[in-house]
Amino acid sequence: QLIELTRPVDAHLEHVEFQALLQRLSPHLILHIFASAVLERRLIFLAEELSVLSQCIHAVAALLYPFTWAHTYIPVVPECLLDTVCCPTPFMVGIQMRHLEQVLDQPMEEALIVDLCEGKILRAVGDEEEILPIKLQNEMLTSLNRHNNNNNIQTSEQVNTLVSEAFVQFFVRIVGHYASHIKWSKNGSGTFQERAFYKAITSKNNRKFVKKFVKTNMFSLFIEEAEKSRIPQEGKR
């Protein structure tokens, strides 16, 4: 008997449920959350059900693909660790709604607090609307709204692929030219040419965003991997 097993083409979409996020938050708010995550800020998600917290936080982290969240990541924070929200460093955490008062009483630094029950933002830094380049932001918004209203999309796999594609395209448009700005030595090691990388961006708004994005840990780790990824080829300069 032949048993055939297949894996999804995009392994990063395994166990991800973007539908959970789209059912609870408007595309507009999802973009605010994405913008905060991209700049590695502090994000707190509130819901009563543990499954909702874990699904939605996992989905937000998946929006960053091909980059990876490189800081504190706790989909469900136990009550004994609620003071995690006092950390001065970036974090992405989920907290049950019954602990809201306790959380708000903590001496927190600026954070984005998202209520997944009511589908609203309880606390924000205030500049979330301005983080992403407006043209690309509008394109993603149009794309998310289209996916939200498209009754032909039946399966969660289709939703996942379509939503993921919108965010991957954002990164392709904004930093997709990074590979052509890695200078390779004879021994195969690469060095990222940051200045030339900036200069290649013609849009002033895109360049302004990228200058902030390249300072993040997720971009640094991505470039470090890219600098090591070329296999030295004999005789090739």
CSV table of N, CA, C and O in Angstrom, one decimal, residues 33-156:
chain,number,residue,atom,x,y,z
A,33,ILE,N,-0.7,46.9,13.7
A,33,ILE,CA,0.0,45.9,14.4
A,33,ILE,C,1.3,45.5,13.7
A,33,ILE,O,2.4,45.4,14.3
A,34,PHE,N,1.1,45.2,12.4
A,34,PHE,CA,2.3,44.8,11.5
A,34,PHE,C,3.4,45.9,11.6
A,34,PHE,O,4.6,45.6,11.8
A,35,ALA,N,3.0,47.2,11.5
A,35,ALA,CA,3.9,48.3,11.5
A,35,ALA,C,4.7,48.3,12.8
A,35,ALA,O,5.9,48.5,12.8
A,36,SER,N,4.0,48.1,13.9
A,36,SER,CA,4.7,48.1,15.2
A,36,SER,C,5.6,46.9,15.4
A,36,SER,O,6.7,47.0,15.9
A,37,ALA,N,5.2,45.7,14.8
A,37,ALA,CA,6.0,44.5,14.9
A,37,ALA,C,7.3,44.7,14.1
A,37,ALA,O,8.4,44.3,14.4
A,38,VAL,N,7.1,45.3,12.9
A,38,VAL,CA,8.2,45.5,12.0
A,38,VAL,C,9.3,46.3,12.6
A,38,VAL,O,10.5,46.1,12.4
A,39,LEU,N,8.9,47.3,13.4
A,39,LEU,CA,9.9,48.2,14.1
A,39,LEU,C,10.3,47.6,15.5
A,39,LEU,O,10.9,48.3,16.3
A,40,GLU,N,9.9,46.4,15.8
A,40,GLU,CA,10.2,45.7,17.0
A,40,GLU,C,9.8,46.5,18.3
A,40,GLU,O,10.7,46.7,19.1
A,41,ARG,N,8.6,46.8,18.3
A,41,ARG,CA,8.1,47.5,19.5
A,41,ARG,C,7.5,46.4,20.5
A,41,ARG,O,7.6,45.3,20.3
A,42,ARG,N,6.8,47.0,21.5
A,42,ARG,CA,6.2,46.1,22.5
A,42,ARG,C,4.7,45.9,22.2
A,42,ARG,O,4.0,46.9,22.0
A,43,LEU,N,4.3,44.6,22.0
A,43,LEU,CA,2.9,44.3,21.7
A,43,LEU,C,2.3,43.4,22.7
A,43,LEU,O,2.8,42.4,23.0
A,44,ILE,N,1.1,43.8,23.1
A,44,ILE,CA,0.3,43.0,24.1
A,44,ILE,C,-1.0,42.7,23.5
A,44,ILE,O,-1.8,43.6,23.0
A,45,PHE,N,-1.4,41.4,23.4
A,45,PHE,CA,-2.7,41.0,22.9
A,45,PHE,C,-3.5,40.5,24.0
A,45,PHE,O,-3.0,39.7,24.9
A,46,LEU,N,-4.8,40.9,24.0
A,46,LEU,CA,-5.7,40.4,25.1
A,46,LEU,C,-6.9,39.6,24.5
A,46,LEU,O,-7.5,40.0,23.5
A,47,ALA,N,-7.2,38.5,25.2
A,47,ALA,CA,-8.4,37.7,24.8
A,47,ALA,C,-8.6,36.8,26.0
A,47,ALA,O,-7.8,36.6,26.8
A,48,GLU,N,-9.8,36.3,26.0
A,48,GLU,CA,-10.1,35.3,27.1
A,48,GLU,C,-9.7,33.9,26.8
A,48,GLU,O,-9.1,33.2,27.6
A,49,GLU,N,-9.9,33.5,25.6
A,49,GLU,CA,-9.6,32.1,25.2
A,49,GLU,C,-8.1,32.0,24.8
A,49,GLU,O,-7.6,32.8,24.1
A,50,LEU,N,-7.5,30.9,25.4
A,50,LEU,CA,-6.1,30.7,25.1
A,50,LEU,C,-5.9,30.4,23.6
A,50,LEU,O,-4.8,30.9,23.1
A,51,SER,N,-6.8,29.7,23.0
A,51,SER,CA,-6.6,29.4,21.6
A,51,SER,C,-6.6,30.6,20.7
A,51,SER,O,-5.8,30.7,19.7
A,52,VAL,N,-7.4,31.6,21.0
A,52,VAL,CA,-7.5,32.9,20.3
A,52,VAL,C,-6.2,33.6,20.4
A,52,VAL,O,-5.6,34.1,19.4
A,53,LEU,N,-5.6,33.7,21.6
A,53,LEU,CA,-4.4,34.4,21.9
A,53,LEU,C,-3.3,33.7,21.0
A,53,LEU,O,-2.5,34.4,20.3
A,54,SER,N,-3.1,32.4,21.2
A,54,SER,CA,-2.0,31.7,20.5
A,54,SER,C,-2.2,31.8,19.0
A,54,SER,O,-1.2,32.0,18.3
A,55,GLN,N,-3.4,31.6,18.4
A,55,GLN,CA,-3.6,31.7,17.0
A,55,GLN,C,-3.3,33.1,16.4
A,55,GLN,O,-2.6,33.2,15.4
A,56,CYS,N,-3.7,34.1,17.1
A,56,CYS,CA,-3.6,35.5,16.6
A,56,CYS,C,-2.1,35.9,16.7
A,56,CYS,O,-1.6,36.6,15.8
A,57,ILE,N,-1.4,35.6,17.8
A,57,ILE,CA,0.0,36.0,18.0
A,57,ILE,C,0.8,35.3,17.0
A,57,ILE,O,1.7,35.8,16.4
A,58,HIS,N,0.5,34.0,16.8
A,58,HIS,CA,1.3,33.2,15.8
A,58,HIS,C,1.1,33.8,14.4
A,58,HIS,O,2.1,33.9,13.6
A,59,ALA,N,-0.1,34.2,14.1
A,59,ALA,CA,-0.4,34.8,12.8
A,59,ALA,C,0.4,36.2,12.6
A,59,ALA,O,0.9,36.4,11.5
A,60,VAL,N,0.4,37.0,13.7
A,60,VAL,CA,1.1,38.3,13.6
A,60,VAL,C,2.6,38.0,13.3
A,60,VAL,O,3.3,38.7,12.5
A,61,ALA,N,3.2,37.0,14.0
A,61,ALA,CA,4.6,36.7,13.9
A,61,ALA,C,4.9,36.2,12.4
A,61,ALA,O,5.9,36.5,11.8
A,62,ALA,N,3.9,35.5,11.9
A,62,ALA,CA,4.0,34.9,10.5
A,62,ALA,C,4.0,36.0,9.5
A,62,ALA,O,4.5,35.8,8.4
A,63,LEU,N,3.3,37.1,9.8
A,63,LEU,CA,3.3,38.3,8.8
A,63,LEU,C,4.6,38.8,8.5
A,63,LEU,O,4.8,39.5,7.5
A,64,LEU,N,5.6,38.6,9.4
A,64,LEU,CA,6.9,39.1,9.3
A,64,LEU,C,7.8,38.3,8.3
A,64,LEU,O,8.9,38.7,8.0
A,65,TYR,N,7.4,37.2,7.9
A,65,TYR,CA,8.1,36.3,7.0
A,65,TYR,C,8.5,37.1,5.7
A,65,TYR,O,7.8,37.9,5.2
A,66,PRO,N,9.8,37.0,5.3
A,66,PRO,CA,10.9,36.0,5.6
A,66,PRO,C,11.7,36.4,6.8
A,66,PRO,O,12.7,35.8,7.1
A,67,PHE,N,11.3,37.5,7.5
A,67,PHE,CA,12.0,37.8,8.7
A,67,PHE,C,11.4,37.1,9.9
A,67,PHE,O,10.3,36.6,9.9
A,68,THR,N,12.2,37.1,11.0
A,68,THR,CA,11.7,36.4,12.2
A,68,THR,C,11.8,37.3,13.5
A,68,THR,O,12.8,38.0,13.7
A,69,TRP,N,10.7,37.2,14.2
A,69,TRP,CA,10.7,38.0,15.5
A,69,TRP,C,11.8,37.5,16.4
A,69,TRP,O,11.9,36.3,16.7
A,70,ALA,N,12.7,38.4,16.8
A,70,ALA,CA,13.9,37.9,17.5
A,70,ALA,C,13.9,38.3,19.0
A,70,ALA,O,15.0,38.3,19.6
A,71,HIS,N,12.7,38.6,19.6
A,71,HIS,CA,12.7,39.0,21.0
A,71,HIS,C,11.7,38.2,21.8
A,71,HIS,O,11.3,37.1,21.3
A,72,THR,N,11.4,38.6,23.0
A,72,THR,CA,10.5,37.9,23.9
A,72,THR,C,9.2,37.6,23.1
A,72,THR,O,8.5,38.5,22.6
A,73,TYR,N,8.8,36.3,23.2
A,73,TYR,CA,7.6,35.9,22.4
A,73,TYR,C,6.8,34.9,23.3
A,73,TYR,O,7.3,33.7,23.4
A,74,ILE,N,5.7,35.3,23.9
A,74,ILE,CA,5.0,34.4,24.8
A,74,ILE,C,3.5,34.5,24.4
A,74,ILE,O,2.8,35.4,24.8
A,75,PRO,N,3.0,33.5,23.7
A,75,PRO,CA,1.6,33.5,23.2
A,75,PRO,C,0.6,33.6,24.4
A,75,PRO,O,-0.4,34.3,24.2
A,76,VAL,N,0.9,32.9,25.5
A,76,VAL,CA,0.0,33.0,26.6
A,76,VAL,C,0.9,33.2,27.9
A,76,VAL,O,1.6,32.3,28.3
A,77,VAL,N,0.8,34.4,28.5
A,77,VAL,CA,1.6,34.7,29.7
A,77,VAL,C,0.9,34.2,30.9
A,77,VAL,O,-0.3,34.6,31.2
A,78,PRO,N,1.5,33.3,31.7
A,78,PRO,CA,0.9,32.9,33.0
A,78,PRO,C,0.8,34.1,34.0
A,78,PRO,O,1.6,35.0,33.9
A,79,GLU,N,-0.1,34.0,34.9
A,79,GLU,CA,-0.3,35.1,35.8
A,79,GLU,C,1.0,35.5,36.6
A,79,GLU,O,1.2,36.6,36.9
A,80,CYS,N,1.8,34.5,36.9
A,80,CYS,CA,3.0,34.7,37.7
A,80,CYS,C,4.1,35.5,36.9
A,80,CYS,O,5.0,36.0,37.5
A,81,LEU,N,3.8,35.6,35.6
A,81,LEU,CA,4.8,36.3,34.8
A,81,LEU,C,4.3,37.6,34.1
A,81,LEU,O,4.8,38.1,33.2
A,82,LEU,N,3.2,38.1,34.7
A,82,LEU,CA,2.6,39.3,34.2
A,82,LEU,C,3.5,40.5,34.1
A,82,LEU,O,3.4,41.5,33.3
A,83,ASP,N,4.5,40.5,35.0
A,83,ASP,CA,5.5,41.7,35.0
A,83,ASP,C,6.4,41.7,33.8
A,83,ASP,O,7.2,42.6,33.6
A,84,THR,N,6.2,40.7,32.9
A,84,THR,CA,6.9,40.7,31.6
A,84,THR,C,6.6,42.0,30.9
A,84,THR,O,7.5,42.5,30.1
A,85,VAL,N,5.4,42.6,31.1
A,85,VAL,CA,5.0,43.8,30.3
A,85,VAL,C,5.8,45.0,30.8
A,85,VAL,O,5.7,46.1,30.2
A,86,CYS,N,6.6,44.9,31.8
A,86,CYS,CA,7.5,46.0,32.3
A,86,CYS,C,8.8,46.0,31.6
A,86,CYS,O,9.6,46.9,31.8
A,87,CYS,N,9.1,45.0,30.8
A,87,CYS,CA,10.4,44.9,30.1
A,87,CYS,C,10.6,46.1,29.2
A,87,CYS,O,9.7,46.5,28.5
A,88,PRO,N,11.8,46.6,29.3
A,88,PRO,CA,12.1,47.8,28.4
A,88,PRO,C,12.4,47.3,27.0
A,88,PRO,O,12.5,48.2,26.1
A,89,THR,N,12.7,46.0,26.8
A,89,THR,CA,13.0,45.5,25.5
A,89,THR,C,11.7,45.1,24.7
A,89,THR,O,10.7,44.9,25.3
A,90,PRO,N,11.8,44.9,23.4
A,90,PRO,CA,10.6,44.5,22.6
A,90,PRO,C,10.1,43.1,23.1
A,90,PRO,O,10.8,42.2,23.5
A,91,PHE,N,8.8,43.0,23.0
A,91,PHE,CA,8.1,41.7,23.3
A,91,PHE,C,6.8,41.6,22.5
A,91,PHE,O,6.2,42.6,22.1
A,92,MET,N,6.4,40.4,22.3
A,92,MET,CA,5.0,40.1,21.7
A,92,MET,C,4.4,39.0,22.6
A,92,MET,O,4.9,37.9,22.7
A,93,VAL,N,3.4,39.5,23.4
A,93,VAL,CA,2.8,38.6,24.4
A,93,VAL,C,1.3,38.6,24.4
A,93,VAL,O,0.7,39.5,23.9
A,94,GLY,N,0.7,37.4,24.8
A,94,GLY,CA,-0.7,37.3,24.9
A,94,GLY,C,-1.1,37.2,26.4
A,94,GLY,O,-0.5,36.4,27.1
A,95,ILE,N,-2.1,37.9,26.8
A,95,ILE,CA,-2.6,37.9,28.2
A,95,ILE,C,-4.1,37.7,28.2
A,95,ILE,O,-4.8,38.3,27.4
A,96,GLN,N,-4.6,36.9,29.1
A,96,GLN,CA,-6.0,36.7,29.3
A,96,GLN,C,-6.7,38.0,29.8
A,96,GLN,O,-6.2,38.7,30.6
A,97,MET,N,-7.9,38.2,29.2
A,97,MET,CA,-8.6,39.5,29.5
A,97,MET,C,-8.8,39.7,31.0
A,97,MET,O,-8.8,40.9,31.4
A,98,ARG,N,-9.0,38.7,31.7
A,98,ARG,CA,-9.3,38.9,33.2
A,98,ARG,C,-8.1,39.5,33.9
A,98,ARG,O,-8.3,40.0,35.0
A,99,HIS,N,-6.9,39.5,33.3
A,99,HIS,CA,-5.7,40.2,33.9
A,99,HIS,C,-5.5,41.6,33.5
A,99,HIS,O,-4.5,42.2,33.8
A,100,LEU,N,-6.4,42.1,32.7
A,100,LEU,CA,-6.3,43.5,32.1
A,100,LEU,C,-5.9,44.5,33.1
A,100,LEU,O,-5.0,45.3,33.0
A,101,GLU,N,-6.7,44.6,34.2
A,101,GLU,CA,-6.5,45.6,35.2
A,101,GLU,C,-5.1,45.5,35.8
A,101,GLU,O,-4.4,46.5,36.0
A,102,GLN,N,-4.7,44.3,36.1
A,102,GLN,CA,-3.4,44.1,36.7
A,102,GLN,C,-2.3,44.5,35.7
A,102,GLN,O,-1.3,45.1,36.2
A,103,VAL,N,-2.5,44.3,34.4
A,103,VAL,CA,-1.5,44.7,33.4
A,103,VAL,C,-1.4,46.2,33.3
A,103,VAL,O,-0.3,46.8,33.3
A,104,LEU,N,-2.6,46.9,33.3
A,104,LEU,CA,-2.6,48.3,33.2
A,104,LEU,C,-2.0,49.0,34.4
A,104,LEU,O,-1.6,50.2,34.4
A,105,ASP,N,-2.0,48.3,35.5
A,105,ASP,CA,-1.4,48.9,36.8
A,105,ASP,C,0.1,48.8,36.8
A,105,ASP,O,0.8,49.4,37.6
A,106,GLN,N,0.7,48.0,35.8
A,106,GLN,CA,2.1,47.8,35.8
A,106,GLN,C,2.8,49.1,35.3
A,106,GLN,O,2.2,49.8,34.4
A,107,PRO,N,4.0,49.4,35.8
A,107,PRO,CA,4.8,50.6,35.2
A,107,PRO,C,5.4,50.2,33.9
A,107,PRO,O,6.5,50.0,33.7
A,108,MET,N,4.5,50.3,32.9
A,108,MET,CA,4.9,49.9,31.5
A,108,MET,C,5.5,51.0,30.7
A,108,MET,O,5.1,52.2,30.9
A,109,GLU,N,6.4,50.7,29.8
A,109,GLU,CA,6.8,51.7,28.8
A,109,GLU,C,5.8,51.6,27.7
A,109,GLU,O,4.9,50.9,27.7
A,110,GLU,N,6.0,52.5,26.7
A,110,GLU,CA,5.1,52.5,25.5
A,110,GLU,C,4.9,51.1,24.9
A,110,GLU,O,5.8,50.4,24.7
A,111,ALA,N,3.6,50.8,24.7
A,111,ALA,CA,3.3,49.5,24.1
A,111,ALA,C,2.0,49.6,23.3
A,111,ALA,O,1.1,50.5,23.6
A,112,LEU,N,1.8,48.7,22.4
A,112,LEU,CA,0.6,48.6,21.6
A,112,LEU,C,-0.3,47.5,22.3
A,112,LEU,O,0.2,46.4,22.4
A,113,ILE,N,-1.4,47.9,22.8
A,113,ILE,CA,-2.3,46.9,23.5
A,113,ILE,C,-3.5,46.7,22.7
A,113,ILE,O,-4.3,47.6,22.3
A,114,VAL,N,-3.7,45.4,22.3
A,114,VAL,CA,-4.8,45.0,21.3
A,114,VAL,C,-5.8,44.1,22.0
A,114,VAL,O,-5.5,43.1,22.6
A,115,ASP,N,-7.1,44.6,21.9
A,115,ASP,CA,-8.2,43.8,22.5
A,115,ASP,C,-8.8,43.0,21.4
A,115,ASP,O,-9.4,43.5,20.5
A,116,LEU,N,-8.5,41.7,21.4
A,116,LEU,CA,-9.0,40.8,20.4
A,116,LEU,C,-10.5,40.4,20.6
A,116,LEU,O,-11.1,39.9,19.7
A,117,CYS,N,-11.0,40.7,21.8
A,117,CYS,CA,-12.5,40.4,22.0
A,117,CYS,C,-13.3,41.5,21.3
A,117,CYS,O,-14.3,41.1,20.7
A,118,GLU,N,-12.9,42.7,21.5
A,118,GLU,CA,-13.7,43.8,20.9
A,118,GLU,C,-13.2,44.3,19.5
A,118,GLU,O,-13.8,45.1,18.9
A,119,GLY,N,-12.0,43.7,19.2
A,119,GLY,CA,-11.4,44.1,17.9
A,119,GLY,C,-11.0,45.6,17.8
A,119,GLY,O,-11.2,46.3,16.9
A,120,LYS,N,-10.3,46.0,18.9
A,120,LYS,CA,-9.8,47.4,18.9
A,120,LYS,C,-8.5,47.5,19.6
A,120,LYS,O,-8.0,46.6,20.3
A,121,ILE,N,-7.9,48.7,19.5
A,121,ILE,CA,-6.6,48.9,20.1
A,121,ILE,C,-6.9,49.8,21.4
A,121,ILE,O,-7.5,50.8,21.3
A,122,LEU,N,-6.4,49.3,22.5
A,122,LEU,CA,-6.7,50.0,23.8
A,122,LEU,C,-5.7,51.1,24.1
A,122,LEU,O,-6.0,52.1,24.7
A,123,ARG,N,-4.4,50.8,23.6
A,123,ARG,CA,-3.4,51.8,23.9
A,123,ARG,C,-2.4,51.7,22.7
A,123,ARG,O,-2.0,50.6,22.3
A,124,ALA,N,-1.9,52.9,22.3
A,124,ALA,CA,-1.0,52.9,21.1
A,124,ALA,C,0.0,54.0,21.4
A,124,ALA,O,-0.1,54.8,22.2
A,125,VAL,N,1.1,53.9,20.6
A,125,VAL,CA,2.2,54.9,20.7
A,125,VAL,C,1.6,56.2,20.0
A,125,VAL,O,1.9,57.3,20.5
A,126,GLY,N,0.9,56.0,18.9
A,126,GLY,CA,0.2,57.2,18.3
A,126,GLY,C,0.7,57.4,16.8
A,126,GLY,O,0.1,58.2,16.1
A,127,ASP,N,1.8,56.8,16.5
A,127,ASP,CA,2.4,57.1,15.1
A,127,ASP,C,2.2,55.9,14.2
A,127,ASP,O,2.8,55.9,13.1
A,128,GLU,N,1.4,54.9,14.6
A,128,GLU,CA,1.3,53.7,13.8
A,128,GLU,C,0.8,53.9,12.4
A,128,GLU,O,1.3,53.2,11.5
A,129,GLU,N,0.0,54.9,12.2
A,129,GLU,CA,-0.5,55.2,10.9
A,129,GLU,C,0.6,55.7,9.9
A,129,GLU,O,0.5,55.6,8.7
A,130,GLU,N,1.7,56.2,10.5
A,130,GLU,CA,2.8,56.9,9.7
A,130,GLU,C,4.0,56.0,9.5
A,130,GLU,O,4.9,56.4,8.8
A,131,ILE,N,4.1,54.8,10.1
A,131,ILE,CA,5.3,54.0,10.1
A,131,ILE,C,5.6,53.5,8.6
A,131,ILE,O,6.6,53.7,8.1
A,132,LEU,N,4.6,52.9,8.0
A,132,LEU,CA,4.7,52.3,6.7
A,132,LEU,C,4.6,53.3,5.6
A,132,LEU,O,3.7,54.2,5.8
A,133,PRO,N,5.3,53.2,4.5
A,133,PRO,CA,5.1,54.1,3.4
A,133,PRO,C,3.7,54.1,2.9
A,133,PRO,O,3.1,53.0,2.7
A,134,ILE,N,3.1,55.2,2.8
A,134,ILE,CA,1.6,55.3,2.6
A,134,ILE,C,1.2,54.6,1.3
A,134,ILE,O,0.1,53.9,1.3
A,135,LYS,N,2.0,54.6,0.2
A,135,LYS,CA,1.6,54.0,-1.0
A,135,LYS,C,1.5,52.4,-0.8
A,135,LYS,O,0.5,51.8,-1.2
A,136,LEU,N,2.5,51.9,-0.2
A,136,LEU,CA,2.6,50.4,0.1
A,136,LEU,C,1.5,50.0,1.1
A,136,LEU,O,0.9,49.0,1.0
A,137,GLN,N,1.3,50.9,2.1
A,137,GLN,CA,0.3,50.7,3.1
A,137,GLN,C,-1.1,50.5,2.4
A,137,GLN,O,-1.9,49.6,2.7
A,138,ASN,N,-1.4,51.5,1.5
A,138,ASN,CA,-2.7,51.4,0.8
A,138,ASN,C,-2.9,50.2,-0.1
A,138,ASN,O,-4.0,49.6,-0.2
A,139,GLU,N,-1.8,49.8,-0.7
A,139,GLU,CA,-1.8,48.6,-1.5
A,139,GLU,C,-2.1,47.3,-0.7
A,139,GLU,O,-2.9,46.5,-1.1
A,140,MET,N,-1.5,47.3,0.5
A,140,MET,CA,-1.8,46.1,1.4
A,140,MET,C,-3.2,46.2,1.9
A,140,MET,O,-3.8,45.1,2.1
A,141,LEU,N,-3.7,47.3,2.2
A,141,LEU,CA,-5.0,47.5,2.7
A,141,LEU,C,-6.0,47.1,1.7
A,141,LEU,O,-7.0,46.3,2.0
A,142,THR,N,-5.8,47.5,0.4
A,142,THR,CA,-6.7,47.1,-0.7
A,142,THR,C,-6.7,45.5,-0.8
A,142,THR,O,-7.7,44.9,-1.0
A,143,SER,N,-5.5,45.0,-0.7
A,143,SER,CA,-5.3,43.5,-0.8
A,143,SER,C,-6.1,42.8,0.3
A,143,SER,O,-6.8,41.8,0.1
A,144,LEU,N,-5.9,43.2,1.5
A,144,LEU,CA,-6.6,42.6,2.7
A,144,LEU,C,-8.1,42.7,2.6
A,144,LEU,O,-8.8,41.8,2.9
A,145,ASN,N,-8.5,43.9,2.2
A,145,ASN,CA,-10.0,44.1,2.1
A,145,ASN,C,-10.6,43.2,1.0
A,145,ASN,O,-11.7,42.7,1.2
A,146,ARG,N,-9.8,43.0,-0.1
A,146,ARG,CA,-10.3,42.2,-1.2
A,146,ARG,C,-10.4,40.7,-0.7
A,146,ARG,O,-11.3,40.0,-0.9
A,147,HIS,N,-9.4,40.3,0.1
A,147,HIS,CA,-9.4,38.9,0.6
A,147,HIS,C,-10.5,38.7,1.6
A,147,HIS,O,-11.2,37.7,1.7
A,148,ASN,N,-10.8,39.8,2.4
A,148,ASN,CA,-11.8,39.7,3.4
A,148,ASN,C,-13.2,39.6,2.7
A,148,ASN,O,-14.1,39.0,3.3
A,149,ASN,N,-13.4,40.3,1.6
A,149,ASN,CA,-14.7,40.3,0.9
A,149,ASN,C,-14.8,39.3,-0.2
A,149,ASN,O,-15.9,39.2,-0.8
A,150,ASN,N,-13.8,38.5,-0.4
A,150,ASN,CA,-13.9,37.5,-1.5
A,150,ASN,C,-14.5,36.2,-1.0
A,150,ASN,O,-14.0,35.4,-0.3
A,151,ASN,N,-15.8,36.0,-1.4
A,151,ASN,CA,-16.5,34.9,-1.0
A,151,ASN,C,-16.1,33.6,-1.7
A,151,ASN,O,-16.5,32.5,-1.3
A,152,ASN,N,-15.2,33.7,-2.7
A,152,ASN,CA,-14.7,32.5,-3.4
A,152,ASN,C,-13.6,31.8,-2.7
A,152,ASN,O,-13.3,30.7,-3.0
A,153,ILE,N,-13.1,32.5,-1.7
A,153,ILE,CA,-12.0,31.9,-0.9
A,153,ILE,C,-12.7,31.0,0.1
A,153,ILE,O,-13.3,31.5,1.1
A,154,GLN,N,-12.5,29.7,0.0
A,154,GLN,CA,-13.2,28.7,0.8
A,154,GLN,C,-12.3,28.2,2.0
A,154,GLN,O,-12.8,28.2,3.1
A,155,THR,N,-11.1,27.8,1.7
A,155,THR,CA,-10.3,27.2,2.7
A,155,THR,C,-9.3,28.1,3.4
A,155,THR,O,-9.0,29.2,2.9
A,156,SER,N,-9.0,27.7,4.7
A,156,SER,CA,-8.0,28.5,5.4
A,156,SER,C,-6.7,28.5,4.8
A,156,SER,O,-6.0,29.5,4.8
